[in-house]
Structures are given as C-alpha cells and as structure tokens.
Amino acid sequence: MTVCAPHVGDIIVPRQLQCNQSYTLQCEISEFHPDNLTVTWSKIQKGKEETIDSESKEKYYIPDLTYKKQRDHTYNCMASLVFIPSYESDHEAEFSCRVEHPSLEEPIERRTEPLEMVQTPRKPGNTGKKDKTMRPWAPRVGDIIVPRQLHSNKSYTLQCQISQFYPNSLSVTWLKKQKGEKETIRLQSSERYQIPDILQEQQEDHTYSCTARLVFTPSYESDHGAEFICRVKHSVLKEPIERRTDPLRVKNPRSWW
C-alpha cells in the first residue's frame, strides 16, 4: 500500500477549565499509512514555547498512542494530553500538537486558542493542611464530551469530567441504549469498546478529580441514533449520577461516495 499522509483535526478543549482539576486535550489523527507516527505536545506562553515531557507525571500525562487499522488499511489514533492547569501557569497559555510522519516534508501542527482559566476558591476553613476529619463531598459530573463528527469504523473517545469528590471511592459504568430500544446494555472492554483505567488526582483542597473515558469504533448500523450513558457511583450518593449523550450521528459510509 502507498504512503498516506495523516489528516489532523483541531485540538478538542473542554468548554470550561477550572484550576487544579484534571482535563484532557485531544487531537484526532486519521487516514495515515504506515503507522509510524510521532506526536509532540508543546505549551506556548508569553511567546516562549516549551516541549512537554511525557515523564512529567506530576502535572502532565501523555497516554501512549493506540493505532486503529481501518477497512481501507489506513490507520487512525487519538493524541491526548492529560493535565492539571493552574491559573498562574496556564491562563492564556496555548497548547500545540505537532504530528510527524514519513509522508510529510514538514510536520503538521494544531494549536489551541489561549486558554481561559476559572479560579476555584478554597472551601471555607481550608488552611491548606490536610484535615483528617474532612467531610465527604459528592462528585460534580460534567456532560459527556462527544467528537463533533463521527465516521464509521474509526476510533473515537467519549469523555466525562468528574470532580470535587471525597473520598476517592468512585466507580464508573458506561452503558449504551440502541436506537428504538428501551433497555440499556452495560459496556465491557472488548474489540470495539475500550474503557481505560481511571486516574484519580488529588487536588489542593484534598478532593479528587478524574476523567472517565470510553474509546470506541462506531458503525452506522449499530451506533447511529444510539445514546451512551456514563453512570457514576460514590459513597456519598444515594443514587448514581448519570450523564447521557444526545443520539449519535454517525456518517453513513455509503454517503462518502
């Protein structure tokens, strides 16, 4: 098969960023061959660019790329950067995703707009020292972030931000409701669905935050019109909190021609 240059989408940024909570920037890369791709994340602030080291576990985490082979024998993947922003270091900063591939004479680069940070005030009485008698806090669960356009047989990630909970006794279940069906089915990690382990990060106020993710490969026949549900259980909650997508719109591969 001939060499195919990658298509690189815009960087997906969460709608609202609060200080000291965990978030994920994502950039979809598709239709490339062969599968030897290099992705570099950088941060630009006040005109200075700094390459993000994947070993900086304290603030940045760069998951390994997972290549998905498509029916036309090209590959796609999702480049991700998990980070915990602070107002002092990330307000109005820009992040870039640089993609290198044997088919390219020059790398392809995508850059975010300057980030707008929202400062999270400390809870009353919090002195910055760990309180052994800290009372439990119920999680805040954001909406499920869905990629803007879904194509059949390409890999995508749904993600749901969960924050400000204590203790860290949290569990997440992903479910799916088929178009026209009343019942939901619980999703398990499989060839089509991958549920990455949840990385819980403790914040300065000693609460926890994390991002729940579902990596899946939609098909028009089984996923067009389907809804996905993120169900969050926590020791403080009497009933789980659920967030649901709108019915998905998966592009029919027949319409590509």
PDB file of C-alpha atoms in Angstrom:
ATOM      1  CA  MET A   1       0.000   0.000   0.000  1.00  0.00           C
ATOM      2  CA  THR A   2       1.223   3.514  -0.811  1.00  0.00           C
ATOM      3  CA  VAL A   3       2.182   6.007   1.872  1.00  0.00           C
ATOM      4  CA  CYS A   4      -0.756   8.168   3.007  1.00  0.00           C
ATOM      5  CA  ALA A   5      -0.370  11.493   4.796  1.00  0.00           C
ATOM      6  CA  PRO A   6      -2.339  11.935   8.020  1.00  0.00           C
ATOM      7  CA  HIS A   7      -5.424  14.126   8.404  1.00  0.00           C
ATOM      8  CA  VAL A   8      -5.057  16.085  11.652  1.00  0.00           C
ATOM      9  CA  GLY A   9      -8.138  17.537  13.344  1.00  0.00           C
ATOM     10  CA  ASP A  10      -8.364  20.549  15.629  1.00  0.00           C
ATOM     11  CA  ILE A  11      -7.468  20.123  19.293  1.00  0.00           C
ATOM     12  CA  ILE A  12     -10.603  19.471  21.353  1.00  0.00           C
ATOM     13  CA  VAL A  13     -10.572  21.587  24.518  1.00  0.00           C
ATOM     14  CA  PRO A  14     -13.078  21.186  27.393  1.00  0.00           C
ATOM     15  CA  ARG A  15     -15.604  24.031  27.463  1.00  0.00           C
ATOM     16  CA  GLN A  16     -14.641  25.261  30.925  1.00  0.00           C
ATOM     17  CA  LEU A  17     -11.323  24.878  32.692  1.00  0.00           C
ATOM     18  CA  GLN A  18     -11.019  25.208  36.455  1.00  0.00           C
ATOM     19  CA  CYS A  19      -7.743  25.365  38.300  1.00  0.00           C
ATOM     20  CA  ASN A  20      -6.329  22.247  39.942  1.00  0.00           C
ATOM     21  CA  GLN A  21      -8.667  19.797  38.219  1.00  0.00           C
ATOM     22  CA  SER A  22      -7.707  17.171  35.683  1.00  0.00           C
ATOM     23  CA  TYR A  23      -8.576  17.712  31.996  1.00  0.00           C
ATOM     24  CA  THR A  24      -7.733  16.147  28.643  1.00  0.00           C
ATOM     25  CA  LEU A  25      -6.837  17.846  25.361  1.00  0.00           C
ATOM     26  CA  GLN A  26      -7.409  15.597  22.346  1.00  0.00           C
ATOM     27  CA  CYS A  27      -6.426  15.692  18.692  1.00  0.00           C
ATOM     28  CA  GLU A  28      -7.717  13.133  16.200  1.00  0.00           C
ATOM     29  CA  ILE A  29      -5.267  11.886  13.559  1.00  0.00           C
ATOM     30  CA  SER A  30      -6.626   9.717  10.743  1.00  0.00           C
ATOM     31  CA  GLU A  31      -6.149   8.090   7.336  1.00  0.00           C
ATOM     32  CA  PHE A  32      -2.367   7.629   7.517  1.00  0.00           C
ATOM     33  CA  HIS A  33      -0.081   4.792   6.416  1.00  0.00           C
ATOM     34  CA  PRO A  34       2.252   3.379   7.637  1.00  0.00           C
ATOM     35  CA  ASP A  35       1.658   3.504  11.390  1.00  0.00           C
ATOM     36  CA  ASN A  36       4.945   5.091  12.485  1.00  0.00           C
ATOM     37  CA  LEU A  37       3.646   8.423  13.714  1.00  0.00           C
ATOM     38  CA  THR A  38       5.337  10.850  16.124  1.00  0.00           C
ATOM     39  CA  VAL A  39       3.318  13.322  18.206  1.00  0.00           C
ATOM     40  CA  THR A  40       4.832  16.115  20.293  1.00  0.00           C
ATOM     41  CA  TRP A  41       2.862  18.327  22.685  1.00  0.00           C
ATOM     42  CA  SER A  42       4.108  21.828  23.490  1.00  0.00           C
ATOM     43  CA  LYS A  43       2.998  24.775  25.579  1.00  0.00           C
ATOM     44  CA  ILE A  44       3.310  28.381  24.399  1.00  0.00           C
ATOM     45  CA  GLN A  45       3.112  31.205  26.924  1.00  0.00           C
ATOM     46  CA  LYS A  46       4.242  34.812  26.573  1.00  0.00           C
ATOM     47  CA  GLY A  47       5.938  33.957  23.290  1.00  0.00           C
ATOM     48  CA  LYS A  48       8.033  31.121  24.749  1.00  0.00           C
ATOM     49  CA  GLU A  49       7.448  27.523  23.613  1.00  0.00           C
ATOM     50  CA  GLU A  50       8.225  24.580  25.876  1.00  0.00           C
ATOM     51  CA  THR A  51       8.065  20.926  24.841  1.00  0.00           C
ATOM     52  CA  ILE A  52       6.039  18.878  27.305  1.00  0.00           C
ATOM     53  CA  ASP A  53       7.981  15.946  28.703  1.00  0.00           C
ATOM     54  CA  SER A  54       5.859  12.794  28.937  1.00  0.00           C
ATOM     55  CA  GLU A  55       7.746  11.884  32.091  1.00  0.00           C
ATOM     56  CA  SER A  56       6.384  14.939  33.946  1.00  0.00           C
ATOM     57  CA  LYS A  57       3.844  12.836  35.807  1.00  0.00           C
ATOM     58  CA  GLU A  58       3.055  15.495  38.424  1.00  0.00           C
ATOM     59  CA  LYS A  59       1.199  17.811  36.050  1.00  0.00           C
ATOM     60  CA  TYR A  60       1.193  16.284  32.560  1.00  0.00           C
ATOM     61  CA  TYR A  61       0.424  12.787  31.368  1.00  0.00           C
ATOM     62  CA  ILE A  62       0.666  11.743  27.711  1.00  0.00           C
ATOM     63  CA  PRO A  63      -1.062   8.383  27.065  1.00  0.00           C
ATOM     64  CA  ASP A  64       0.533   6.082  24.506  1.00  0.00           C
ATOM     65  CA  LEU A  65      -0.923   6.252  21.014  1.00  0.00           C
ATOM     66  CA  THR A  66      -3.254   3.378  20.142  1.00  0.00           C
ATOM     67  CA  TYR A  67      -3.421   2.757  16.396  1.00  0.00           C
ATOM     68  CA  LYS A  68      -6.663   1.521  14.860  1.00  0.00           C
ATOM     69  CA  LYS A  69      -6.465  -0.115  11.436  1.00  0.00           C
ATOM     70  CA  GLN A  70      -9.365   0.775   9.151  1.00  0.00           C
ATOM     71  CA  ARG A  71     -11.008  -1.190   6.361  1.00  0.00           C
ATOM     72  CA  ASP A  72      -9.025   0.737   3.753  1.00  0.00           C
ATOM     73  CA  HIS A  73      -5.827  -0.355   5.602  1.00  0.00           C
ATOM     74  CA  THR A  74      -5.006   3.170   6.762  1.00  0.00           C
ATOM     75  CA  TYR A  75      -4.663   3.953  10.462  1.00  0.00           C
ATOM     76  CA  ASN A  76      -6.079   6.469  12.884  1.00  0.00           C
ATOM     77  CA  CYS A  77      -5.463   7.372  16.505  1.00  0.00           C
ATOM     78  CA  MET A  78      -6.286   9.952  19.166  1.00  0.00           C
ATOM     79  CA  ALA A  79      -3.424  12.011  20.603  1.00  0.00           C
ATOM     80  CA  SER A  80      -4.174  13.048  24.187  1.00  0.00           C
ATOM     81  CA  LEU A  81      -2.636  15.302  26.806  1.00  0.00           C
ATOM     82  CA  VAL A  82      -3.928  14.956  30.363  1.00  0.00           C
ATOM     83  CA  PHE A  83      -3.013  17.905  32.569  1.00  0.00           C
ATOM     84  CA  ILE A  84      -3.918  19.794  35.730  1.00  0.00           C
ATOM     85  CA  PRO A  85      -3.970  23.531  34.958  1.00  0.00           C
ATOM     86  CA  SER A  86      -3.263  26.351  37.377  1.00  0.00           C
ATOM     87  CA  TYR A  87      -4.200  29.990  36.895  1.00  0.00           C
ATOM     88  CA  GLU A  88      -0.640  31.237  37.345  1.00  0.00           C
ATOM     89  CA  SER A  89       0.961  28.963  34.742  1.00  0.00           C
ATOM     90  CA  ASP A  90      -1.843  28.189  32.264  1.00  0.00           C
ATOM     91  CA  HIS A  91      -4.174  31.190  31.986  1.00  0.00           C
ATOM     92  CA  GLU A  92      -3.902  32.480  28.384  1.00  0.00           C
ATOM     93  CA  ALA A  93      -1.381  29.760  27.523  1.00  0.00           C
ATOM     94  CA  GLU A  94      -1.674  27.918  24.198  1.00  0.00           C
ATOM     95  CA  PHE A  95      -1.008  24.228  23.579  1.00  0.00           C
ATOM     96  CA  SER A  96       0.147  22.730  20.309  1.00  0.00           C
ATOM     97  CA  CYS A  97       0.071  19.202  18.910  1.00  0.00           C
ATOM     98  CA  ARG A  98       2.820  18.546  16.325  1.00  0.00           C
ATOM     99  CA  VAL A  99       2.478  15.485  14.094  1.00  0.00           C
ATOM    100  CA  GLU A 100       5.377  13.948  12.156  1.00  0.00           C
ATOM    101  CA  HIS A 101       5.033  11.136   9.583  1.00  0.00           C
ATOM    102  CA  PRO A 102       7.232   9.714   6.793  1.00  0.00           C
ATOM    103  CA  SER A 103       4.821  11.099   4.193  1.00  0.00           C
ATOM    104  CA  LEU A 104       5.284  14.699   5.401  1.00  0.00           C
ATOM    105  CA  GLU A 105       8.098  17.038   4.400  1.00  0.00           C
ATOM    106  CA  GLU A 106       7.122  19.315   7.305  1.00  0.00           C
ATOM    107  CA  PRO A 107       5.228  18.430  10.500  1.00  0.00           C
ATOM    108  CA  ILE A 108       1.539  19.308  10.784  1.00  0.00           C
ATOM    109  CA  GLU A 109       0.743  21.457  13.803  1.00  0.00           C
ATOM    110  CA  ARG A 110      -2.538  22.289  15.501  1.00  0.00           C
ATOM    111  CA  ARG A 111      -2.774  24.910  18.239  1.00  0.00           C
ATOM    112  CA  THR A 112      -5.426  25.831  20.788  1.00  0.00           C
ATOM    113  CA  GLU A 113      -6.724  29.325  21.391  1.00  0.00           C
ATOM    114  CA  PRO A 114      -5.345  30.944  24.584  1.00  0.00           C
ATOM    115  CA  LEU A 115      -6.899  29.046  27.491  1.00  0.00           C
ATOM    116  CA  GLU A 116      -9.375  30.809  29.746  1.00  0.00           C
ATOM    117  CA  MET A 117      -8.958  29.588  33.314  1.00  0.00           C
ATOM    118  CA  VAL A 118     -11.561  29.812  36.082  1.00  0.00           C
ATOM    119  CA  GLN A 119     -10.118  30.055  39.564  1.00  0.00           C
ATOM    120  CA  THR A 120     -11.666  27.680  42.107  1.00  0.00           C
ATOM    121  CA  PRO A 121     -11.940  29.335  45.528  1.00  0.00           C
ATOM    122  CA  ARG A 122     -10.826  27.383  48.553  1.00  0.00           C
ATOM    123  CA  LYS A 123     -13.537  25.951  50.729  1.00  0.00           C
ATOM    124  CA  PRO A 124     -14.192  27.941  53.950  1.00  0.00           C
ATOM    125  CA  GLY A 125     -11.849  26.956  56.726  1.00  0.00           C
ATOM    126  CA  ASN A 126      -9.393  25.196  54.424  1.00  0.00           C
ATOM    127  CA  THR A 127      -5.943  26.279  55.588  1.00  0.00           C
ATOM    128  CA  GLY A 128      -4.048  24.183  53.069  1.00  0.00           C
ATOM    129  CA  LYS A 129      -3.245  21.499  55.638  1.00  0.00           C
ATOM    130  CA  LYS A 130      -4.823  18.091  55.302  1.00  0.00           C
ATOM    131  CA  ASP A 131      -7.865  17.764  57.542  1.00  0.00           C
ATOM    132  CA  LYS A 132      -8.237  14.277  58.962  1.00  0.00           C
ATOM    133  CA  THR A 133     -11.904  14.998  59.705  1.00  0.00           C
ATOM    134  CA  MET A 134     -12.708  16.322  56.219  1.00  0.00           C
ATOM    135  CA  ARG A 135     -16.311  15.552  55.452  1.00  0.00           C
ATOM    136  CA  PRO A 136     -17.370  13.638  52.322  1.00  0.00           C
ATOM    137  CA  TRP A 137     -18.175  15.563  49.142  1.00  0.00           C
ATOM    138  CA  ALA A 138     -20.432  14.349  46.356  1.00  0.00           C
ATOM    139  CA  PRO A 139     -18.871  14.402  42.864  1.00  0.00           C
ATOM    140  CA  ARG A 140     -19.638  17.004  40.242  1.00  0.00           C
ATOM    141  CA  VAL A 141     -20.203  15.272  36.927  1.00  0.00           C
ATOM    142  CA  GLY A 142     -19.868  17.190  33.672  1.00  0.00           C
ATOM    143  CA  ASP A 143     -21.573  16.497  30.371  1.00  0.00           C
ATOM    144  CA  ILE A 144     -20.137  13.816  28.112  1.00  0.00           C
ATOM    145  CA  ILE A 145     -17.854  15.386  25.507  1.00  0.00           C
ATOM    146  CA  VAL A 146     -18.559  13.897  22.070  1.00  0.00           C
ATOM    147  CA  PRO A 147     -16.367  14.475  18.971  1.00  0.00           C
ATOM    148  CA  ARG A 148     -18.040  16.848  16.526  1.00  0.00           C
ATOM    149  CA  GLN A 149     -18.167  14.348  13.657  1.00  0.00           C
ATOM    150  CA  LEU A 150     -18.261  10.556  13.771  1.00  0.00           C
ATOM    151  CA  HIS A 151     -17.319   8.305  10.856  1.00  0.00           C
ATOM    152  CA  SER A 152     -17.940   4.581  10.682  1.00  0.00           C
ATOM    153  CA  ASN A 153     -15.054   2.269  11.594  1.00  0.00           C
ATOM    154  CA  LYS A 154     -12.796   4.976  13.006  1.00  0.00           C
ATOM    155  CA  SER A 155     -11.757   5.222  16.650  1.00  0.00           C
ATOM    156  CA  TYR A 156     -13.141   7.998  18.869  1.00  0.00           C
ATOM    157  CA  THR A 157     -13.192   8.871  22.571  1.00  0.00           C
ATOM    158  CA  LEU A 158     -16.135   9.951  24.712  1.00  0.00           C
ATOM    159  CA  GLN A 159     -15.086  11.579  27.958  1.00  0.00           C
ATOM    160  CA  CYS A 160     -16.789  12.788  31.109  1.00  0.00           C
ATOM    161  CA  GLN A 161     -15.126  15.032  33.707  1.00  0.00           C
ATOM    162  CA  ILE A 162     -15.783  14.122  37.376  1.00  0.00           C
ATOM    163  CA  SER A 163     -14.509  16.469  40.064  1.00  0.00           C
ATOM    164  CA  GLN A 164     -14.541  17.670  43.679  1.00  0.00           C
ATOM    165  CA  PHE A 165     -15.381  14.339  45.346  1.00  0.00           C
ATOM    166  CA  TYR A 166     -14.145  12.891  48.614  1.00  0.00           C
ATOM    167  CA  PRO A 167     -13.207  10.205  49.494  1.00  0.00           C
ATOM    168  CA  ASN A 168     -11.897   8.583  46.313  1.00  0.00           C
ATOM    169  CA  SER A 169     -14.369   5.673  46.478  1.00  0.00           C
ATOM    170  CA  LEU A 170     -15.738   6.209  42.986  1.00  0.00           C
ATOM    171  CA  SER A 171     -16.879   3.790  40.300  1.00  0.00           C
ATOM    172  CA  VAL A 172     -17.932   4.489  36.716  1.00  0.00           C
ATOM    173  CA  THR A 173     -20.027   2.360  34.365  1.00  0.00           C
ATOM    174  CA  TRP A 174     -20.602   3.020  30.673  1.00  0.00           C
ATOM    175  CA  LEU A 175     -23.909   1.961  29.113  1.00  0.00           C
ATOM    176  CA  LYS A 176     -25.461   2.110  25.676  1.00  0.00           C
ATOM    177  CA  LYS A 177     -29.066   2.485  24.543  1.00  0.00           C
ATOM    178  CA  GLN A 178     -29.690   1.362  20.973  1.00  0.00           C
ATOM    179  CA  LYS A 179     -31.948   3.400  18.705  1.00  0.00           C
ATOM    180  CA  GLY A 180     -35.554   2.292  19.242  1.00  0.00           C
ATOM    181  CA  GLU A 181     -34.724   0.194  22.313  1.00  0.00           C
ATOM    182  CA  LYS A 182     -35.913   0.893  25.854  1.00  0.00           C
ATOM    183  CA  GLU A 183     -33.322  -1.154  27.712  1.00  0.00           C
ATOM    184  CA  THR A 184     -29.682  -0.203  28.155  1.00  0.00           C
ATOM    185  CA  ILE A 185     -26.732  -2.574  27.924  1.00  0.00           C
ATOM    186  CA  ARG A 186     -23.620  -2.355  30.084  1.00  0.00           C
ATOM    187  CA  LEU A 187     -20.424  -1.985  28.077  1.00  0.00           C
ATOM    188  CA  GLN A 188     -17.345  -4.063  28.813  1.00  0.00           C
ATOM    189  CA  SER A 189     -13.859  -3.670  27.365  1.00  0.00           C
ATOM    190  CA  SER A 190     -13.804  -5.523  24.051  1.00  0.00           C
ATOM    191  CA  GLU A 191     -12.532  -5.202  20.496  1.00  0.00           C
ATOM    192  CA  ARG A 192     -14.984  -2.348  19.797  1.00  0.00           C
ATOM    193  CA  TYR A 193     -15.102  -0.738  23.227  1.00  0.00           C
ATOM    194  CA  GLN A 194     -12.149   0.115  25.437  1.00  0.00           C
ATOM    195  CA  ILE A 195     -12.632   1.562  28.916  1.00  0.00           C
ATOM    196  CA  PRO A 196      -9.290   2.944  30.151  1.00  0.00           C
ATOM    197  CA  ASP A 197      -8.486   2.816  33.844  1.00  0.00           C
ATOM    198  CA  ILE A 198      -9.473   5.980  35.703  1.00  0.00           C
ATOM    199  CA  LEU A 199      -6.627   8.093  37.048  1.00  0.00           C
ATOM    200  CA  GLN A 200      -7.806   9.953  40.173  1.00  0.00           C
ATOM    201  CA  GLU A 201      -5.871  13.107  41.015  1.00  0.00           C
ATOM    202  CA  GLN A 202      -5.955  14.680  44.487  1.00  0.00           C
ATOM    203  CA  GLN A 203      -6.332  18.461  44.409  1.00  0.00           C
ATOM    204  CA  GLU A 204      -5.032  21.209  46.697  1.00  0.00           C
ATOM    205  CA  ASP A 205      -8.312  21.178  48.652  1.00  0.00           C
ATOM    206  CA  HIS A 206      -7.844  17.383  49.113  1.00  0.00           C
ATOM    207  CA  THR A 207     -10.849  16.464  46.983  1.00  0.00           C
ATOM    208  CA  TYR A 208     -10.308  14.250  43.926  1.00  0.00           C
ATOM    209  CA  SER A 209     -10.988  14.615  40.225  1.00  0.00           C
ATOM    210  CA  CYS A 210     -10.736  12.324  37.207  1.00  0.00           C
ATOM    211  CA  THR A 211     -11.851  11.863  33.623  1.00  0.00           C
ATOM    212  CA  ALA A 212     -13.911   8.822  32.608  1.00  0.00           C
ATOM    213  CA  ARG A 213     -13.312   7.715  29.008  1.00  0.00           C
ATOM    214  CA  LEU A 214     -14.847   5.341  26.522  1.00  0.00           C
ATOM    215  CA  VAL A 215     -12.811   4.595  23.372  1.00  0.00           C
ATOM    216  CA  PHE A 216     -14.955   3.014  20.678  1.00  0.00           C
ATOM    217  CA  THR A 217     -15.226   2.363  16.970  1.00  0.00           C
ATOM    218  CA  PRO A 218     -18.738   3.277  15.792  1.00  0.00           C
ATOM    219  CA  SER A 219     -20.582   1.667  12.911  1.00  0.00           C
ATOM    220  CA  TYR A 220     -23.537   3.225  11.156  1.00  0.00           C
ATOM    221  CA  GLU A 221     -25.692   0.128  11.605  1.00  0.00           C
ATOM    222  CA  SER A 222     -25.299  -0.230  15.374  1.00  0.00           C
ATOM    223  CA  ASP A 223     -24.422   3.251  16.631  1.00  0.00           C
ATOM    224  CA  HIS A 224     -26.296   5.812  14.516  1.00  0.00           C
ATOM    225  CA  GLY A 225     -29.062   7.116  16.788  1.00  0.00           C
ATOM    226  CA  ALA A 226     -27.674   5.307  19.854  1.00  0.00           C
ATOM    227  CA  GLU A 227     -27.177   7.066  23.196  1.00  0.00           C
ATOM    228  CA  PHE A 228     -24.261   6.496  25.569  1.00  0.00           C
ATOM    229  CA  ILE A 229     -24.531   6.888  29.326  1.00  0.00           C
ATOM    230  CA  CYS A 230     -21.860   7.492  31.954  1.00  0.00           C
ATOM    231  CA  ARG A 231     -23.087   6.291  35.364  1.00  0.00           C
ATOM    232  CA  VAL A 232     -21.139   7.498  38.407  1.00  0.00           C
ATOM    233  CA  LYS A 233     -21.409   5.880  41.840  1.00  0.00           C
ATOM    234  CA  HIS A 234     -19.870   7.321  45.003  1.00  0.00           C
ATOM    235  CA  SER A 235     -20.133   6.541  48.690  1.00  0.00           C
ATOM    236  CA  VAL A 236     -21.864   9.899  49.344  1.00  0.00           C
ATOM    237  CA  LEU A 237     -24.588   9.345  46.737  1.00  0.00           C
ATOM    238  CA  LYS A 238     -27.845   7.564  47.484  1.00  0.00           C
ATOM    239  CA  GLU A 239     -28.452   7.171  43.743  1.00  0.00           C
ATOM    240  CA  PRO A 240     -25.896   7.188  40.910  1.00  0.00           C
ATOM    241  CA  ILE A 241     -25.442  10.306  38.789  1.00  0.00           C
ATOM    242  CA  GLU A 242     -25.939   9.750  35.057  1.00  0.00           C
ATOM    243  CA  ARG A 243     -24.931  11.802  32.063  1.00  0.00           C
ATOM    244  CA  ARG A 244     -26.231  10.901  28.624  1.00  0.00           C
ATOM    245  CA  THR A 245     -25.251  11.867  25.099  1.00  0.00           C
ATOM    246  CA  ASP A 246     -27.739  13.012  22.515  1.00  0.00           C
ATOM    247  CA  PRO A 247     -28.451  10.338  19.889  1.00  0.00           C
ATOM    248  CA  LEU A 248     -25.197   9.948  17.974  1.00  0.00           C
ATOM    249  CA  ARG A 249     -25.000  10.959  14.352  1.00  0.00           C
ATOM    250  CA  VAL A 250     -22.646   8.548  12.606  1.00  0.00           C
ATOM    251  CA  LYS A 251     -21.846   9.330   8.987  1.00  0.00           C
ATOM    252  CA  ASN A 252     -23.072   6.637   6.623  1.00  0.00           C
ATOM    253  CA  PRO A 253     -20.052   5.288   4.681  1.00  0.00           C
ATOM    254  CA  ARG A 254     -22.250   4.963   1.588  1.00  0.00           C
ATOM    255  CA  SER A 255     -22.638   8.740   1.534  1.00  0.00           C
ATOM    256  CA  TRP A 256     -18.859   9.198   1.121  1.00  0.00           C
ATOM    257  CA  TRP A 257     -19.073   8.258  -2.497  1.00  0.00           C
TER     258      TRP A 257
END
